[in-house]
mmCIF file of C-alpha atoms in Angstrom:
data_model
loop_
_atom_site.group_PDB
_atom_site.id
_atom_site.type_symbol
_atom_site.label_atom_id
_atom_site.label_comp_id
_atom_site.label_asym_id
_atom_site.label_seq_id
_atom_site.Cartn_x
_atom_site.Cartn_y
_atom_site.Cartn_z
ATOM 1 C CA UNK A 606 0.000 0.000 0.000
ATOM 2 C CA UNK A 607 1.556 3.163 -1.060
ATOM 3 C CA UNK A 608 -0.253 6.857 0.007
ATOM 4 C CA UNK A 609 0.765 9.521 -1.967
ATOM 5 C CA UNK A 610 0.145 13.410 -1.932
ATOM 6 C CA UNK A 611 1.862 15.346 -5.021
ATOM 7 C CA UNK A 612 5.360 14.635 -4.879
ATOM 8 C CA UNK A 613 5.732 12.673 -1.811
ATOM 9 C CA UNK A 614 4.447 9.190 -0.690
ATOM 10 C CA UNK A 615 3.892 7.006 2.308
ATOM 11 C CA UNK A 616 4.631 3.536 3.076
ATOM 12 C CA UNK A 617 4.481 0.838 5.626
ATOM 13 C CA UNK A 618 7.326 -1.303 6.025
ATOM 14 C CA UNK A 619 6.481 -4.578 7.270
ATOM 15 C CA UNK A 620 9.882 -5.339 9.858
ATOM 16 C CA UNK A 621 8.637 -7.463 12.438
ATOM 17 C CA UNK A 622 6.104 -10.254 13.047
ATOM 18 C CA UNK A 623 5.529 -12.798 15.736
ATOM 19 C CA UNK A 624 2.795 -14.830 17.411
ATOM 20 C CA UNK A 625 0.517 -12.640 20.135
ATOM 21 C CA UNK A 626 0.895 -15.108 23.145
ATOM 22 C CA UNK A 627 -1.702 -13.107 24.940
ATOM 23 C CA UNK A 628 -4.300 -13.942 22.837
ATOM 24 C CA UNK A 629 -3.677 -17.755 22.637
ATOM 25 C CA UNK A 630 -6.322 -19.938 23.320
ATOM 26 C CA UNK A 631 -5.434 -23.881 25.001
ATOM 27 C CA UNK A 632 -8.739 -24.470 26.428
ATOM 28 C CA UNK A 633 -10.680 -25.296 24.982
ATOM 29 C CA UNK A 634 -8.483 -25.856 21.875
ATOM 30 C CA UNK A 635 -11.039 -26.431 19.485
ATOM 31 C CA UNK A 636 -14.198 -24.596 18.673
ATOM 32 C CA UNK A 637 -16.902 -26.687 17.966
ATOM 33 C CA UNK A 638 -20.605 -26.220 16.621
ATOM 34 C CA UNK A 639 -23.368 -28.521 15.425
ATOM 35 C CA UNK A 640 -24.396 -29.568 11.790
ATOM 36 C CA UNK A 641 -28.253 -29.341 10.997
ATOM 37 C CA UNK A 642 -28.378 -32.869 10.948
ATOM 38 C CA UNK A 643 -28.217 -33.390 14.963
ATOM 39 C CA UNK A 644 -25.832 -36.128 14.025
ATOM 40 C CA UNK A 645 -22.392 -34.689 13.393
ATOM 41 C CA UNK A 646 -20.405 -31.498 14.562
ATOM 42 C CA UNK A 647 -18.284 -29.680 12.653
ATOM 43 C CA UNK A 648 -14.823 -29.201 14.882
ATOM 44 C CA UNK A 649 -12.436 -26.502 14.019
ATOM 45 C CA UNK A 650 -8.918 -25.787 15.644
ATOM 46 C CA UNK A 651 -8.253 -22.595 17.562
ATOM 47 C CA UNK A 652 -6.828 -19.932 14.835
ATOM 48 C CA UNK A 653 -2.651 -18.417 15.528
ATOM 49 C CA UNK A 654 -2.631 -14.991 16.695
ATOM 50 C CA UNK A 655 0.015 -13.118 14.635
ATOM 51 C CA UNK A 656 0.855 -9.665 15.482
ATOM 52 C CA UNK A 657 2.344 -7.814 11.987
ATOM 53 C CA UNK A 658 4.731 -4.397 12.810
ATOM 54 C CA UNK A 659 4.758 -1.805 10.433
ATOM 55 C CA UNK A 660 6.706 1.421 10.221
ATOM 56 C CA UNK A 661 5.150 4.008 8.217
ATOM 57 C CA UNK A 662 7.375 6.954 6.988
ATOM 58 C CA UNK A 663 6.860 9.420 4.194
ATOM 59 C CA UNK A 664 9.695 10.375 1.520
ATOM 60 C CA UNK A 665 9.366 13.466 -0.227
ATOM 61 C CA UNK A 666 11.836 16.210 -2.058
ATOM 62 C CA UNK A 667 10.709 18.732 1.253
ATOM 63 C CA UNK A 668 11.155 17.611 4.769
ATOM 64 C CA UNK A 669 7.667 19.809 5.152
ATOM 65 C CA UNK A 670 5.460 17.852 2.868
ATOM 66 C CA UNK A 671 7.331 14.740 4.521
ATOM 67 C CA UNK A 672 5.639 15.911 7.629
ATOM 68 C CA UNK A 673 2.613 16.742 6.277
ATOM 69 C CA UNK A 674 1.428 13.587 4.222
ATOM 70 C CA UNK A 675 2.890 11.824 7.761
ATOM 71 C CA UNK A 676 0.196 13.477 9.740
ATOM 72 C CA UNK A 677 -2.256 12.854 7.546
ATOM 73 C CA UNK A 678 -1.526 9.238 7.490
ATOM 74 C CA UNK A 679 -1.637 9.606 11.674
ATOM 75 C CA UNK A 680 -4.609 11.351 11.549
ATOM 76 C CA UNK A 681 -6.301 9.179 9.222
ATOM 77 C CA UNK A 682 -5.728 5.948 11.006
ATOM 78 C CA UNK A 683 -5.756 6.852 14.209
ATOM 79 C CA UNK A 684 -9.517 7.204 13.454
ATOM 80 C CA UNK A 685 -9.913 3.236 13.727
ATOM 81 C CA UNK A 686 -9.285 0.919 15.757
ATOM 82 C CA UNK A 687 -9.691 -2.108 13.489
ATOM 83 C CA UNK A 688 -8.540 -2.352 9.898
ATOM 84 C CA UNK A 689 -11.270 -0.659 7.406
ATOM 85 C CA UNK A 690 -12.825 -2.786 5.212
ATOM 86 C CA UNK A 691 -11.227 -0.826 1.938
ATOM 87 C CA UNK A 692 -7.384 -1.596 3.198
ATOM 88 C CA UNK A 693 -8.103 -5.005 4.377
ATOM 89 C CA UNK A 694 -6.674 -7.984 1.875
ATOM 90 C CA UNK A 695 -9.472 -10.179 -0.030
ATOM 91 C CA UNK A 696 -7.932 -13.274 1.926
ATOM 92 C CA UNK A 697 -8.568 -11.503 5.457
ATOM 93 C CA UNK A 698 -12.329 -10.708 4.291
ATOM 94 C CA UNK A 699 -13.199 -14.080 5.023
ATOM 95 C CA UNK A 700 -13.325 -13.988 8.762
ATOM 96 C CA UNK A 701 -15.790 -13.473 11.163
ATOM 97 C CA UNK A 702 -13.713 -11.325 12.951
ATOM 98 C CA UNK A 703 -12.492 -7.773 12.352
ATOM 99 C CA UNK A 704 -8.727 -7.164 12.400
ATOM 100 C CA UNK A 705 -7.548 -4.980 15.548
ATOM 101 C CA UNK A 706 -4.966 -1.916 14.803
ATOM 102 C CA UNK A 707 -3.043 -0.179 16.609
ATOM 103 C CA UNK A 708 -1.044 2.961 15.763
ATOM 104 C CA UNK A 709 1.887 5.089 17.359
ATOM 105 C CA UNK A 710 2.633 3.144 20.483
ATOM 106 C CA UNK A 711 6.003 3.464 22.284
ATOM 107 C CA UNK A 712 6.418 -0.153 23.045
ATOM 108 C CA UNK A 713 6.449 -1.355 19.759
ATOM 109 C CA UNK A 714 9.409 0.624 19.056
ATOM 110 C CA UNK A 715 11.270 -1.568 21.734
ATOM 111 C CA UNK A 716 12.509 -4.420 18.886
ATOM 112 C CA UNK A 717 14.123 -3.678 16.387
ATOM 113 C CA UNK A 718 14.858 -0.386 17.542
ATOM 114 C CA UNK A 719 14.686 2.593 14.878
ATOM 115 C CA UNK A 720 18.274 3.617 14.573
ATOM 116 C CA UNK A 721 19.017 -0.365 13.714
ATOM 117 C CA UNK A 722 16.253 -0.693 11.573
ATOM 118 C CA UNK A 723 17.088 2.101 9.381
ATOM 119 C CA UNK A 724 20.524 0.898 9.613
ATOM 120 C CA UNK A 725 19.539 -2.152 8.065
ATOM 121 C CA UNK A 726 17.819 0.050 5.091
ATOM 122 C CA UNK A 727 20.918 1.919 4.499
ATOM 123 C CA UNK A 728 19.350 4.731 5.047
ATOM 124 C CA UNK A 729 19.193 7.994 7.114
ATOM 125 C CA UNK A 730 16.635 8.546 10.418
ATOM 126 C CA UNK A 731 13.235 9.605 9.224
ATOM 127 C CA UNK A 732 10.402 10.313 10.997
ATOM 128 C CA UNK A 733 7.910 7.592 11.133
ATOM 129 C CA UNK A 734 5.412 6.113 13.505
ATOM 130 C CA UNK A 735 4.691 2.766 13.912
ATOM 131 C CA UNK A 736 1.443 0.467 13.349
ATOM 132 C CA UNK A 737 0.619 -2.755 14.655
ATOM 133 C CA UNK A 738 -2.039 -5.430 12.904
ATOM 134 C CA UNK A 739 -3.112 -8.567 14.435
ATOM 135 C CA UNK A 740 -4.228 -11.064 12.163
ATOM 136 C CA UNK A 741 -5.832 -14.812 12.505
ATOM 137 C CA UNK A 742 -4.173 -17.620 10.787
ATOM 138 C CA UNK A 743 -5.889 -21.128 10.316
ATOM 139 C CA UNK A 744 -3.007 -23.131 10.492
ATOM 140 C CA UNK A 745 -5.785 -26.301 10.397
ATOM 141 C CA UNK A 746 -8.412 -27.333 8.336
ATOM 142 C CA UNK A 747 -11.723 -27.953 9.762
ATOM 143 C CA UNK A 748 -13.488 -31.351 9.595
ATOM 144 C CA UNK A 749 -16.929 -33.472 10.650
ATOM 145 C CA UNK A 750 -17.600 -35.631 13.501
ATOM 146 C CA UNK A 751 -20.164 -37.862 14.506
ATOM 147 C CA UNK A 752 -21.491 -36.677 18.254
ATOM 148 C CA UNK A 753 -20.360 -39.124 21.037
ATOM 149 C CA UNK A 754 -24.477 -40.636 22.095
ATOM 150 C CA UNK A 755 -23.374 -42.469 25.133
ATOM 151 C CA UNK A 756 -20.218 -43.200 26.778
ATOM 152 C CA UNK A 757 -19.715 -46.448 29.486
ATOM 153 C CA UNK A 758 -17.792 -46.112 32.464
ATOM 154 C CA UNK A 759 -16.901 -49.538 34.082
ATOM 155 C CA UNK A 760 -15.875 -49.726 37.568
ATOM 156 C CA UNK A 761 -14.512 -52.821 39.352
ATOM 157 C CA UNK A 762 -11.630 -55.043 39.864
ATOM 158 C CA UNK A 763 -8.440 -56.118 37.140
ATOM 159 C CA UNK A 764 -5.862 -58.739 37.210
ATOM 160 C CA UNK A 765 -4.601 -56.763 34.180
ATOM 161 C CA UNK A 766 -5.336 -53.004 34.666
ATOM 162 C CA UNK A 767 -3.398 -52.459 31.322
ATOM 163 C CA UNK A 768 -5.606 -54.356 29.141
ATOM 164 C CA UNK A 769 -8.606 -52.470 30.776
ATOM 165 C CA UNK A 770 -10.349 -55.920 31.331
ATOM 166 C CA UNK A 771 -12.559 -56.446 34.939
ATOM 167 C CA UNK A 772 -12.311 -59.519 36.577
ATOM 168 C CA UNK A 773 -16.079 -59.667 38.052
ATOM 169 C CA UNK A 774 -18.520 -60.311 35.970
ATOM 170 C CA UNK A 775 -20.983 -57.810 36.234
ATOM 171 C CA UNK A 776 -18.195 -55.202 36.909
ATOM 172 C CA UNK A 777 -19.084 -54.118 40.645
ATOM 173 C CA UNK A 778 -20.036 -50.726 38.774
ATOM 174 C CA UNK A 779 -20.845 -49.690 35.321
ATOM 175 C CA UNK A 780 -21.955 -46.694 34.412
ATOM 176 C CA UNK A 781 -23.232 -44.555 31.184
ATOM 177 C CA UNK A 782 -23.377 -40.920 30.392
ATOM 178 C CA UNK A 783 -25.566 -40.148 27.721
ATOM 179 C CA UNK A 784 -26.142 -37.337 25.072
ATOM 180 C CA UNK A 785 -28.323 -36.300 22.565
ATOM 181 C CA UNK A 786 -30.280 -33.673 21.147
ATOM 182 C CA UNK A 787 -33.946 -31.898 21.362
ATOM 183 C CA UNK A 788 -35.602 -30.430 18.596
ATOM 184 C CA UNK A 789 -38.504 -27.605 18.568
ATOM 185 C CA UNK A 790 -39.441 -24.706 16.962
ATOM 186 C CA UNK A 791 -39.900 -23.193 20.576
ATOM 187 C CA UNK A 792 -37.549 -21.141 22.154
ATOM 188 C CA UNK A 793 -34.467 -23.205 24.074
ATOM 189 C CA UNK A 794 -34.422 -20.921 26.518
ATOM 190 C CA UNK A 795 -37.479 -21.222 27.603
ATOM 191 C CA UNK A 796 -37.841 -24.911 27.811
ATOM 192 C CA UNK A 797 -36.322 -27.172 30.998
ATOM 193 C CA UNK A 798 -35.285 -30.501 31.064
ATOM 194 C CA UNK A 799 -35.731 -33.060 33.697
ATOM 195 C CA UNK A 800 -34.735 -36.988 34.570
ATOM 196 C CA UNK A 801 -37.577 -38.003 36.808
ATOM 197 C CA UNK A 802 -35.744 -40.583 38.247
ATOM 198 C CA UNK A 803 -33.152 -38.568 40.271
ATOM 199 C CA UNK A 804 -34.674 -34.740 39.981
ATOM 200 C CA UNK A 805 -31.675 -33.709 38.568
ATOM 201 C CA UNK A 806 -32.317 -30.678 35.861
ATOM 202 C CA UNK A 807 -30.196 -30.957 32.567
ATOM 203 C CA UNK A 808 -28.735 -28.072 30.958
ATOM 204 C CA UNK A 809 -29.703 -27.742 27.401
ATOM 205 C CA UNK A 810 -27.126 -25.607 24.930
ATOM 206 C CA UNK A 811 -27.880 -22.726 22.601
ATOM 207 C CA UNK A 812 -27.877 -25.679 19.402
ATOM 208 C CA UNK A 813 -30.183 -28.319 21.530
ATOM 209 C CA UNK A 814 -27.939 -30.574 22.778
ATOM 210 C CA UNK A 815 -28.038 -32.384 26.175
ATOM 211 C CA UNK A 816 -25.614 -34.133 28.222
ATOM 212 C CA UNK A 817 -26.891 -36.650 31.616
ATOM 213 C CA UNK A 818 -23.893 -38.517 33.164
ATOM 214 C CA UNK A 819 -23.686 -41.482 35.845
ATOM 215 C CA UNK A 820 -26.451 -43.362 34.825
ATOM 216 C CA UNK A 821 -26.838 -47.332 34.947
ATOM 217 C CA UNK A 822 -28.812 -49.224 32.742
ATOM 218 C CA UNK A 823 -31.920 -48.890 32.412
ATOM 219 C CA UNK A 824 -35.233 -47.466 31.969
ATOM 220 C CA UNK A 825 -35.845 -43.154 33.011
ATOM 221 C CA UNK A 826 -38.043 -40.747 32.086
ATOM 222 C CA UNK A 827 -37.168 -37.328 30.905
ATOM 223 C CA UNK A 828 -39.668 -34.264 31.575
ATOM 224 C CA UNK A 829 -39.619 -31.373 29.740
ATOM 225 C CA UNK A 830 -41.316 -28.452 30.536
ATOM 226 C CA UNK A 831 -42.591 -25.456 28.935
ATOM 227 C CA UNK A 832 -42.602 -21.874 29.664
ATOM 228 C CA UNK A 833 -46.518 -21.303 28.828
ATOM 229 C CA UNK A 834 -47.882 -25.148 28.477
ATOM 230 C CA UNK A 835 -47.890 -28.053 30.872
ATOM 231 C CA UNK A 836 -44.638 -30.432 30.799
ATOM 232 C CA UNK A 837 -44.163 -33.622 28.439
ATOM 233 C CA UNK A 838 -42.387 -36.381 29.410
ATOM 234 C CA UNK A 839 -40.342 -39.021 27.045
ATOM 235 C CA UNK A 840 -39.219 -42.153 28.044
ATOM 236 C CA UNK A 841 -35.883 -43.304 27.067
ATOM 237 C CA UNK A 842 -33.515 -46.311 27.375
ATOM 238 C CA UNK A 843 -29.761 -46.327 28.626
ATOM 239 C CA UNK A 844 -28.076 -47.429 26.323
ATOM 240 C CA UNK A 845 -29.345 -46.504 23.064
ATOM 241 C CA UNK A 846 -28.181 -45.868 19.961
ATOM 242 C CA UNK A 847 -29.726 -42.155 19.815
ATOM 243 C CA UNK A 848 -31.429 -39.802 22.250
ATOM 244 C CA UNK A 849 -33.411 -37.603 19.489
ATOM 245 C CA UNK A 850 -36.153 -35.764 20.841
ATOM 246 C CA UNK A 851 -38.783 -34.045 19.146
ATOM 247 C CA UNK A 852 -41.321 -31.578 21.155
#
């Protein structure tokens, strides 16, 4: 990107870029979000954080319009504190998220500092001010899951705890946690769910999906109730191969 003004012209220099450690996400690692089908869910690994410094200085016959196209630039940017649309690359316009900018701070003068840098150029000290760009970079590409319906925890006794094989047979406890997914046309936040069983309520998520853990085999009974009409209850079977339910 070059900025000109009659006989001069601006220019960021791209001289430094690393990853912003600040801004990286380990937990959860991956973002994750349904399909329509109820079946699958789409996982997608947490994007790099990658902080780009620029120096942007102005060359010019005059050391005044030098100054002048340079605080025109300041002016101009300073007026934003994410990357406008118009300057933003076609390949950046893809994501969800705007790109944060930051102009004229002291710290980011700290590495490389400007006499080296302009060292490096072979050239003299000219005034500049610097501008910093965080971008996202997929390093991963998404891909499709099937969603986990049940899961069996076995508790109990092992000659061979490394072959994860119990010695009494049935295991002294076995256990199943269970998930699955409801679908309405209601509101999710206005609907409760409910295994009769124990009493314990069961968060639903913003998509319709449901989790219930430490369950044994069996037969239970899950209410749900409704914000304006009485509850309905559905009985369901542990294990299963789904838990689809349809209100």
């Amino acid at each position: 990107m070059v900025l000109t003004a009659g006989p001069a012209n601006a220019q960021p220099v791209l001289h430094t870029l690393h990853e912003n450690k600040v801004l990286r996400s380990t937990q959860p690692l991956w973002d994750q979000k349904a399909e329509t089908n109820g079946k699958s869910v789409i996982l997608q690994r947490r994007p790099m954080r990658l902080d780009l410094f620029y120096l942007v200085t102005a060359w010019a016959t005059e050391p005044e319009d030098e100054h002048r196209l340079l605080g025109r630039c300041l002016v101009a940017l300073s007026r934003y504190s994410h990357l406008p649309e118009e300057l933003t690359p076609e390949w950046f316009k893809t994501k969800s998220k705007p790109i944060p900018l930051t102009i004229a701070q002291e710290e980011h003068l700290k590495s490389p500092q400007p006499a080296d840098l302009w060292s490096a150029l072979e050239n003299k000290w000219r005034p500049a001010f610097t501008c910093l760009v965080t971008v996202e970079l997929d390093l991963y590409q998404p891909f499709s899951l099937p969603l986990v319906q049940h899961r069996e925890v076995a508790v109990g006794q092992s000659a061979n705890p490394g072959r994860r094989q119990l010695t009494a047979e049935p295991p002294a406890g076995h256990f199943w946690t269970i998930g699955g997914n409801l679908h309405t046309d209601r509101p999710l936040e206005e609907i409760g769910l409910r295994l009769i069983e124990t009493g314990q309520d069961i968060p639903v998520l913003p998509e319709g999906r449901f989790v219930v853990s430490k369950l044994k085999a069996g037969d239970y009974t899950l209410e749900i109730r409704f914000k304006d009409s009485p509850p309905r209850r559905h009985k369901i079977v542990v294990p299963a191969a789904d838990y689809e339910i349809v209100v």
